[in-house]
mmCIF file of C-alpha atoms in Angstrom:
data_model
loop_
_atom_site.group_PDB
_atom_site.id
_atom_site.type_symbol
_atom_site.label_atom_id
_atom_site.label_comp_id
_atom_site.label_asym_id
_atom_site.label_seq_id
_atom_site.Cartn_x
_atom_site.Cartn_y
_atom_site.Cartn_z
ATOM 1 C CA UNK A 4 35.184 24.063 28.081
ATOM 2 C CA UNK A 5 37.738 26.870 28.442
ATOM 3 C CA UNK A 6 38.635 28.095 31.711
ATOM 4 C CA UNK A 7 38.788 32.308 32.373
ATOM 5 C CA UNK A 8 41.388 32.662 35.504
ATOM 6 C CA UNK A 9 42.303 35.979 37.328
ATOM 7 C CA UNK A 10 39.975 38.116 39.454
ATOM 8 C CA UNK A 11 36.363 38.162 38.721
ATOM 9 C CA UNK A 12 34.587 40.894 40.600
ATOM 10 C CA UNK A 13 31.474 39.849 42.331
ATOM 11 C CA UNK A 14 29.551 42.991 41.025
ATOM 12 C CA UNK A 15 27.063 45.078 42.762
ATOM 13 C CA UNK A 16 23.795 45.890 41.783
ATOM 14 C CA UNK A 17 23.086 49.505 40.987
ATOM 15 C CA UNK A 18 19.481 50.970 42.781
ATOM 16 C CA UNK A 19 18.011 54.462 42.512
ATOM 17 C CA UNK A 20 17.332 56.404 45.438
ATOM 18 C CA UNK A 21 13.736 55.193 45.433
ATOM 19 C CA UNK A 22 14.798 51.169 45.418
ATOM 20 C CA UNK A 23 14.487 50.665 41.713
ATOM 21 C CA UNK A 24 17.158 48.917 39.428
ATOM 22 C CA UNK A 25 19.458 52.179 37.986
ATOM 23 C CA UNK A 26 20.750 50.143 35.081
ATOM 24 C CA UNK A 27 22.414 53.155 33.154
ATOM 25 C CA UNK A 28 24.965 52.779 36.041
ATOM 26 C CA UNK A 29 26.226 49.235 34.912
ATOM 27 C CA UNK A 30 27.682 50.679 31.782
ATOM 28 C CA UNK A 31 30.356 52.777 33.373
ATOM 29 C CA UNK A 32 30.885 50.392 36.753
ATOM 30 C CA UNK A 33 31.614 47.665 33.773
ATOM 31 C CA UNK A 34 34.112 50.378 32.407
ATOM 32 C CA UNK A 35 35.742 51.128 36.177
ATOM 33 C CA UNK A 36 36.345 47.595 36.492
ATOM 34 C CA UNK A 37 37.922 46.571 33.364
ATOM 35 C CA UNK A 38 40.166 49.757 33.948
ATOM 36 C CA UNK A 39 41.128 48.890 37.530
ATOM 37 C CA UNK A 40 42.320 44.988 35.803
ATOM 38 C CA UNK A 41 39.400 42.720 36.609
ATOM 39 C CA UNK A 42 39.440 39.968 34.686
ATOM 40 C CA UNK A 43 35.444 38.646 34.700
ATOM 41 C CA UNK A 44 32.078 39.610 36.396
ATOM 42 C CA UNK A 45 30.491 37.246 38.624
ATOM 43 C CA UNK A 46 26.621 38.916 38.395
ATOM 44 C CA UNK A 47 23.510 38.625 40.679
ATOM 45 C CA UNK A 48 25.601 36.720 43.590
ATOM 46 C CA UNK A 49 25.544 37.805 47.341
ATOM 47 C CA UNK A 50 27.137 40.733 46.472
ATOM 48 C CA UNK A 51 24.741 41.604 43.744
ATOM 49 C CA UNK A 52 22.154 41.010 46.358
ATOM 50 C CA UNK A 53 20.330 38.733 43.669
ATOM 51 C CA UNK A 54 18.222 36.896 46.146
ATOM 52 C CA UNK A 55 16.836 40.438 46.968
ATOM 53 C CA UNK A 56 15.515 41.024 43.327
ATOM 54 C CA UNK A 57 13.146 39.561 41.353
ATOM 55 C CA UNK A 58 13.377 37.205 38.734
ATOM 56 C CA UNK A 59 12.488 40.291 36.070
ATOM 57 C CA UNK A 60 15.257 42.447 37.908
ATOM 58 C CA UNK A 61 17.994 39.613 37.966
ATOM 59 C CA UNK A 62 17.098 39.313 34.169
ATOM 60 C CA UNK A 63 17.552 42.981 33.516
ATOM 61 C CA UNK A 64 20.816 43.063 35.571
ATOM 62 C CA UNK A 65 22.566 40.133 34.084
ATOM 63 C CA UNK A 66 21.640 41.397 30.345
ATOM 64 C CA UNK A 67 22.849 44.973 31.021
ATOM 65 C CA UNK A 68 26.306 43.128 32.670
ATOM 66 C CA UNK A 69 26.605 40.892 29.591
ATOM 67 C CA UNK A 70 26.337 43.911 26.931
ATOM 68 C CA UNK A 71 28.470 46.244 28.660
ATOM 69 C CA UNK A 72 31.358 43.605 28.876
ATOM 70 C CA UNK A 73 30.968 43.189 25.233
ATOM 71 C CA UNK A 74 32.996 39.791 25.054
ATOM 72 C CA UNK A 75 35.965 41.688 26.903
ATOM 73 C CA UNK A 76 35.664 40.067 29.552
ATOM 74 C CA UNK A 77 33.728 36.914 30.527
ATOM 75 C CA UNK A 78 30.373 37.163 32.557
ATOM 76 C CA UNK A 79 29.218 34.743 35.116
ATOM 77 C CA UNK A 80 25.780 34.856 35.847
ATOM 78 C CA UNK A 81 24.269 33.612 39.337
ATOM 79 C CA UNK A 82 21.054 31.959 39.019
ATOM 80 C CA UNK A 83 20.531 30.203 42.030
ATOM 81 C CA UNK A 84 16.946 30.374 43.606
ATOM 82 C CA UNK A 85 15.155 28.810 46.212
ATOM 83 C CA UNK A 86 12.477 27.890 43.524
ATOM 84 C CA UNK A 87 14.415 25.478 40.664
ATOM 85 C CA UNK A 88 12.020 26.674 38.134
ATOM 86 C CA UNK A 89 13.104 29.974 38.532
ATOM 87 C CA UNK A 90 16.446 29.304 38.538
ATOM 88 C CA UNK A 91 16.050 26.987 35.153
ATOM 89 C CA UNK A 92 14.358 30.358 33.503
ATOM 90 C CA UNK A 93 17.381 32.524 34.735
ATOM 91 C CA UNK A 94 19.760 30.063 33.467
ATOM 92 C CA UNK A 95 17.779 29.709 29.898
ATOM 93 C CA UNK A 96 17.961 33.714 29.682
ATOM 94 C CA UNK A 97 21.498 33.872 30.478
ATOM 95 C CA UNK A 98 22.307 31.714 27.672
ATOM 96 C CA UNK A 99 20.134 33.868 25.305
ATOM 97 C CA UNK A 100 21.976 36.971 26.367
ATOM 98 C CA UNK A 101 25.375 35.552 25.861
ATOM 99 C CA UNK A 102 26.875 34.637 29.010
ATOM 100 C CA UNK A 103 30.159 33.037 29.397
ATOM 101 C CA UNK A 104 28.798 30.487 32.064
ATOM 102 C CA UNK A 105 26.091 30.033 34.763
ATOM 103 C CA UNK A 106 26.427 29.549 38.634
ATOM 104 C CA UNK A 107 23.721 28.332 40.958
ATOM 105 C CA UNK A 108 24.352 28.008 45.060
ATOM 106 C CA UNK A 109 21.929 25.429 46.800
ATOM 107 C CA UNK A 110 18.216 25.942 47.715
ATOM 108 C CA UNK A 111 18.547 26.985 51.502
ATOM 109 C CA UNK A 112 15.074 27.154 52.618
ATOM 110 C CA UNK A 113 14.231 23.713 52.182
ATOM 111 C CA UNK A 114 17.898 22.497 51.844
ATOM 112 C CA UNK A 115 18.878 18.845 50.540
ATOM 113 C CA UNK A 116 19.414 16.754 53.027
ATOM 114 C CA UNK A 117 22.009 14.611 51.543
ATOM 115 C CA UNK A 118 24.924 15.084 49.191
ATOM 116 C CA UNK A 119 23.248 12.780 46.530
ATOM 117 C CA UNK A 120 19.979 15.142 46.773
ATOM 118 C CA UNK A 121 22.209 18.741 45.973
ATOM 119 C CA UNK A 122 24.012 16.581 43.615
ATOM 120 C CA UNK A 123 20.754 15.726 41.395
ATOM 121 C CA UNK A 124 19.354 19.375 42.120
ATOM 122 C CA UNK A 125 22.181 20.643 40.316
ATOM 123 C CA UNK A 126 22.187 18.336 37.826
ATOM 124 C CA UNK A 127 18.971 19.135 36.927
ATOM 125 C CA UNK A 128 19.360 22.366 36.564
ATOM 126 C CA UNK A 129 22.574 22.564 34.829
ATOM 127 C CA UNK A 130 20.959 20.668 31.953
ATOM 128 C CA UNK A 131 18.711 23.333 31.390
ATOM 129 C CA UNK A 132 21.618 25.135 29.776
ATOM 130 C CA UNK A 133 23.634 22.129 28.282
ATOM 131 C CA UNK A 134 25.793 24.643 26.190
ATOM 132 C CA UNK A 135 26.761 26.687 28.824
ATOM 133 C CA UNK A 136 29.822 26.276 31.523
ATOM 134 C CA UNK A 137 28.022 25.314 35.009
ATOM 135 C CA UNK A 138 29.795 26.430 38.251
ATOM 136 C CA UNK A 139 28.511 25.019 41.727
ATOM 137 C CA UNK A 140 28.193 28.387 44.253
ATOM 138 C CA UNK A 141 29.562 26.700 47.695
ATOM 139 C CA UNK A 142 28.880 29.301 50.141
ATOM 140 C CA UNK A 143 27.714 27.441 53.235
ATOM 141 C CA UNK A 144 27.477 30.537 55.637
ATOM 142 C CA UNK A 145 25.031 31.763 53.999
ATOM 143 C CA UNK A 146 22.789 28.633 52.568
ATOM 144 C CA UNK A 147 23.624 26.406 55.689
ATOM 145 C CA UNK A 148 24.728 23.733 53.334
ATOM 146 C CA UNK A 149 28.214 22.449 53.804
ATOM 147 C CA UNK A 150 28.752 19.002 52.272
ATOM 148 C CA UNK A 151 32.859 18.739 51.957
ATOM 149 C CA UNK A 152 33.294 19.922 48.123
ATOM 150 C CA UNK A 153 35.697 17.093 47.446
ATOM 151 C CA UNK A 154 32.710 14.401 48.132
ATOM 152 C CA UNK A 155 30.698 16.691 45.692
ATOM 153 C CA UNK A 156 32.957 16.669 42.939
ATOM 154 C CA UNK A 157 33.472 12.816 43.159
ATOM 155 C CA UNK A 158 29.504 12.664 42.907
ATOM 156 C CA UNK A 159 28.922 15.162 40.361
ATOM 157 C CA UNK A 160 32.037 14.379 37.891
ATOM 158 C CA UNK A 161 30.161 12.170 35.663
ATOM 159 C CA UNK A 162 26.489 12.891 36.700
ATOM 160 C CA UNK A 163 26.835 17.007 35.246
ATOM 161 C CA UNK A 164 28.221 16.728 32.060
ATOM 162 C CA UNK A 165 28.900 20.443 31.847
ATOM 163 C CA UNK A 166 30.060 20.865 35.334
ATOM 164 C CA UNK A 167 33.063 23.734 34.987
ATOM 165 C CA UNK A 168 34.244 23.409 38.435
ATOM 166 C CA UNK A 169 33.114 25.514 41.524
ATOM 167 C CA UNK A 170 32.952 29.174 43.466
ATOM 168 C CA UNK A 171 34.151 27.923 46.611
ATOM 169 C CA UNK A 172 33.660 30.811 49.385
ATOM 170 C CA UNK A 173 34.640 28.971 52.585
ATOM 171 C CA UNK A 174 38.066 29.280 54.523
ATOM 172 C CA UNK A 175 38.707 25.449 54.516
ATOM 173 C CA UNK A 176 41.637 25.434 52.380
ATOM 174 C CA UNK A 177 42.229 21.636 52.739
ATOM 175 C CA UNK A 178 39.017 20.669 51.060
ATOM 176 C CA UNK A 179 39.774 23.514 48.135
ATOM 177 C CA UNK A 180 42.863 21.942 47.541
ATOM 178 C CA UNK A 181 41.872 18.410 47.249
ATOM 179 C CA UNK A 182 39.520 19.902 44.857
ATOM 180 C CA UNK A 183 42.421 21.680 43.057
ATOM 181 C CA UNK A 184 44.050 18.177 42.837
ATOM 182 C CA UNK A 185 40.931 15.857 42.202
ATOM 183 C CA UNK A 186 40.788 14.189 38.991
ATOM 184 C CA UNK A 187 44.371 15.768 37.724
ATOM 185 C CA UNK A 188 42.724 19.127 37.738
ATOM 186 C CA UNK A 189 39.785 18.664 36.057
ATOM 187 C CA UNK A 190 37.453 21.273 37.050
ATOM 188 C CA UNK A 191 37.981 25.268 37.719
ATOM 189 C CA UNK A 192 38.123 26.304 41.374
ATOM 190 C CA UNK A 193 37.335 29.647 41.835
ATOM 191 C CA UNK A 194 38.458 31.267 45.255
ATOM 192 C CA UNK A 195 35.923 33.380 46.875
ATOM 193 C CA UNK A 196 37.744 34.705 50.311
ATOM 194 C CA UNK A 197 39.248 37.800 49.296
ATOM 195 C CA UNK A 198 41.060 38.055 52.821
ATOM 196 C CA UNK A 199 42.891 34.660 51.929
ATOM 197 C CA UNK A 200 43.907 35.152 48.544
ATOM 198 C CA UNK A 201 47.598 34.442 48.636
ATOM 199 C CA UNK A 202 46.780 31.228 50.757
ATOM 200 C CA UNK A 203 44.676 30.050 47.949
ATOM 201 C CA UNK A 204 47.165 30.799 45.474
ATOM 202 C CA UNK A 205 49.653 28.991 47.321
ATOM 203 C CA UNK A 206 47.528 26.101 47.086
ATOM 204 C CA UNK A 207 47.167 26.344 43.287
ATOM 205 C CA UNK A 208 44.478 28.591 42.791
ATOM 206 C CA UNK A 209 44.510 30.623 39.255
ATOM 207 C CA UNK A 210 41.048 32.215 40.048
ATOM 208 C CA UNK A 211 38.879 34.390 42.368
ATOM 209 C CA UNK A 212 35.695 36.142 42.446
ATOM 210 C CA UNK A 213 35.254 38.779 45.377
ATOM 211 C CA UNK A 214 33.613 42.074 46.398
ATOM 212 C CA UNK A 215 36.383 43.801 47.154
ATOM 213 C CA UNK A 216 37.742 43.558 43.681
ATOM 214 C CA UNK A 217 35.079 46.387 42.957
ATOM 215 C CA UNK A 218 37.362 48.811 44.891
ATOM 216 C CA UNK A 219 40.456 47.230 45.113
ATOM 217 C CA UNK A 220 41.576 45.364 42.190
ATOM 218 C CA UNK A 221 45.245 46.971 42.189
ATOM 219 C CA UNK A 222 46.025 45.430 45.258
ATOM 220 C CA UNK A 223 45.108 41.924 44.351
ATOM 221 C CA UNK A 224 46.767 42.008 41.031
ATOM 222 C CA UNK A 225 49.966 43.237 42.505
ATOM 223 C CA UNK A 226 49.763 40.614 45.134
ATOM 224 C CA UNK A 227 49.141 37.957 42.138
ATOM 225 C CA UNK A 228 52.366 39.540 40.361
ATOM 226 C CA UNK A 229 54.534 39.792 43.612
ATOM 227 C CA UNK A 230 53.592 35.985 44.481
ATOM 228 C CA UNK A 231 54.215 34.706 40.743
ATOM 229 C CA UNK A 232 57.680 36.337 41.305
ATOM 230 C CA UNK A 233 58.526 34.746 44.140
ATOM 231 C CA UNK A 234 58.058 37.835 46.125
ATOM 232 C CA UNK A 235 56.292 36.607 49.324
ATOM 233 C CA UNK A 236 57.205 39.374 51.539
ATOM 234 C CA UNK A 237 55.677 41.778 49.222
ATOM 235 C CA UNK A 238 52.851 39.704 48.531
ATOM 236 C CA UNK A 239 52.358 39.151 52.144
ATOM 237 C CA UNK A 240 52.124 42.871 52.654
ATOM 238 C CA UNK A 241 49.593 43.149 49.847
ATOM 239 C CA UNK A 242 48.012 40.560 51.459
ATOM 240 C CA UNK A 243 47.547 42.701 54.799
ATOM 241 C CA UNK A 244 46.478 45.856 52.913
ATOM 242 C CA UNK A 245 43.859 43.586 51.881
ATOM 243 C CA UNK A 246 42.853 42.488 55.353
ATOM 244 C CA UNK A 247 43.261 46.023 56.443
ATOM 245 C CA UNK A 248 40.803 47.348 54.217
ATOM 246 C CA UNK A 249 38.249 44.667 54.515
ATOM 247 C CA UNK A 250 38.450 44.799 58.521
ATOM 248 C CA UNK A 251 38.076 48.783 58.128
ATOM 249 C CA UNK A 252 34.834 48.350 56.046
ATOM 250 C CA UNK A 253 33.264 45.791 58.617
ATOM 251 C CA UNK A 254 33.087 48.094 61.281
ATOM 252 C CA UNK A 255 30.253 49.391 59.266
ATOM 253 C CA UNK A 256 27.506 46.905 57.690
ATOM 254 C CA UNK A 257 29.927 45.642 54.857
ATOM 255 C CA UNK A 258 28.448 45.769 51.657
ATOM 256 C CA UNK A 259 26.548 49.135 52.323
ATOM 257 C CA UNK A 260 30.278 50.132 53.432
ATOM 258 C CA UNK A 261 31.517 48.958 50.277
ATOM 259 C CA UNK A 262 29.031 50.893 48.043
ATOM 260 C CA UNK A 263 29.839 53.756 49.925
ATOM 261 C CA UNK A 264 33.574 53.424 48.775
ATOM 262 C CA UNK A 265 32.754 52.022 45.346
ATOM 263 C CA UNK A 266 30.866 55.808 45.158
ATOM 264 C CA UNK A 267 33.959 57.568 46.431
ATOM 265 C CA UNK A 268 35.851 56.290 42.947
ATOM 266 C CA UNK A 269 33.264 57.609 40.967
ATOM 267 C CA UNK A 270 30.835 54.287 40.829
ATOM 268 C CA UNK A 271 27.594 55.508 42.458
ATOM 269 C CA UNK A 272 25.591 52.051 43.155
ATOM 270 C CA UNK A 273 22.953 53.660 45.615
ATOM 271 C CA UNK A 274 21.793 51.851 48.614
ATOM 272 C CA UNK A 275 21.694 48.256 49.623
ATOM 273 C CA UNK A 276 17.988 46.625 49.478
ATOM 274 C CA UNK A 277 16.209 45.353 53.172
ATOM 275 C CA UNK A 278 16.923 43.560 55.349
ATOM 276 C CA UNK A 279 20.680 45.039 54.926
ATOM 277 C CA UNK A 280 20.541 48.353 56.627
ATOM 278 C CA UNK A 281 21.237 51.573 55.457
ATOM 279 C CA UNK A 282 24.710 53.443 56.318
ATOM 280 C CA UNK A 283 24.292 57.159 57.442
ATOM 281 C CA UNK A 284 25.767 59.816 56.219
ATOM 282 C CA UNK A 285 28.164 60.324 59.327
ATOM 283 C CA UNK A 286 29.089 56.896 59.311
ATOM 284 C CA UNK A 287 29.669 57.099 55.705
ATOM 285 C CA UNK A 288 32.216 60.166 55.857
ATOM 286 C CA UNK A 289 33.863 58.072 58.580
ATOM 287 C CA UNK A 290 34.391 55.031 57.145
ATOM 288 C CA UNK A 291 36.217 56.898 53.827
ATOM 289 C CA UNK A 292 38.268 58.846 56.446
ATOM 290 C CA UNK A 293 39.643 55.870 58.148
ATOM 291 C CA UNK A 294 40.650 54.500 54.481
ATOM 292 C CA UNK A 295 42.069 57.272 53.570
ATOM 293 C CA UNK A 296 44.042 57.263 56.720
ATOM 294 C CA UNK A 297 45.165 53.613 56.284
ATOM 295 C CA UNK A 298 46.543 54.729 53.048
ATOM 296 C CA UNK A 299 43.784 52.743 51.028
ATOM 297 C CA UNK A 300 43.452 55.113 47.893
ATOM 298 C CA UNK A 301 47.342 55.283 47.528
ATOM 299 C CA UNK A 302 47.190 51.328 47.357
ATOM 300 C CA UNK A 303 44.752 51.531 44.721
ATOM 301 C CA UNK A 304 45.729 54.548 42.734
ATOM 302 C CA UNK A 305 42.989 56.429 43.100
ATOM 303 C CA UNK A 306 42.335 60.158 44.603
ATOM 304 C CA UNK A 307 41.017 59.982 47.922
ATOM 305 C CA UNK A 308 37.689 61.895 48.396
ATOM 306 C CA UNK A 309 38.307 65.458 50.192
#
């Protein structure tokens, strides 16, 4: 199975003002991502509010992003669900639509009690689409499932034939680095903490999935280029820019704030679904002004809102 490296945007799902899917936005959104240097899409994950969508909405969203990408860049579809039968249906649908790969996080209501239980659940799910590469999505802050991933790989390596690797969204770089080295680098490890991208690259990462790549891919692309060129001082500067940007958005509700920034760049994905809060007009305006003062719009080569 081929590997796709670089920056994968964890895409936002666009909604109308009355909280319905706004599918026509997906094509121009995808064009924005490609134009700003994103190398791939990760659809219906945490950023995309996959767990706040119905199964039918997830199918429609995945199909729209796959069609918009039109095989120019790879599309990984997240199919994780508390109901594994629904996860299987989502996986089959993704395969039918032409997804590059699928990914799944652990069920989080009735969580697997042991690592063996998790491996078996993921093996059953991955077997639904044996022709597609499968990624396990490790995000313990959301699922509460926090086994060491090096142990997961050791158990899953010969149990899940189409296991491609992991989407690793946790700050435990030591475990991540062990996973990178396991079995002579057998598995594709996708880093998921944007504020630590440089550290992940130093550990040996070559791929990452993140929400802030929707708005700031140029910062991270330059960081990677500087790192590869051995210009560590400049790479650190880029990482510090990214951290400052993230911390600024975190002063308001993060994903509603991110959607406000994305709107200022010409892509209106609407608001987030409850229970995520709505961002007031005042808070949104203040956020954009603070980012402008920070220098964010210059960093990403975009015109600041007036």
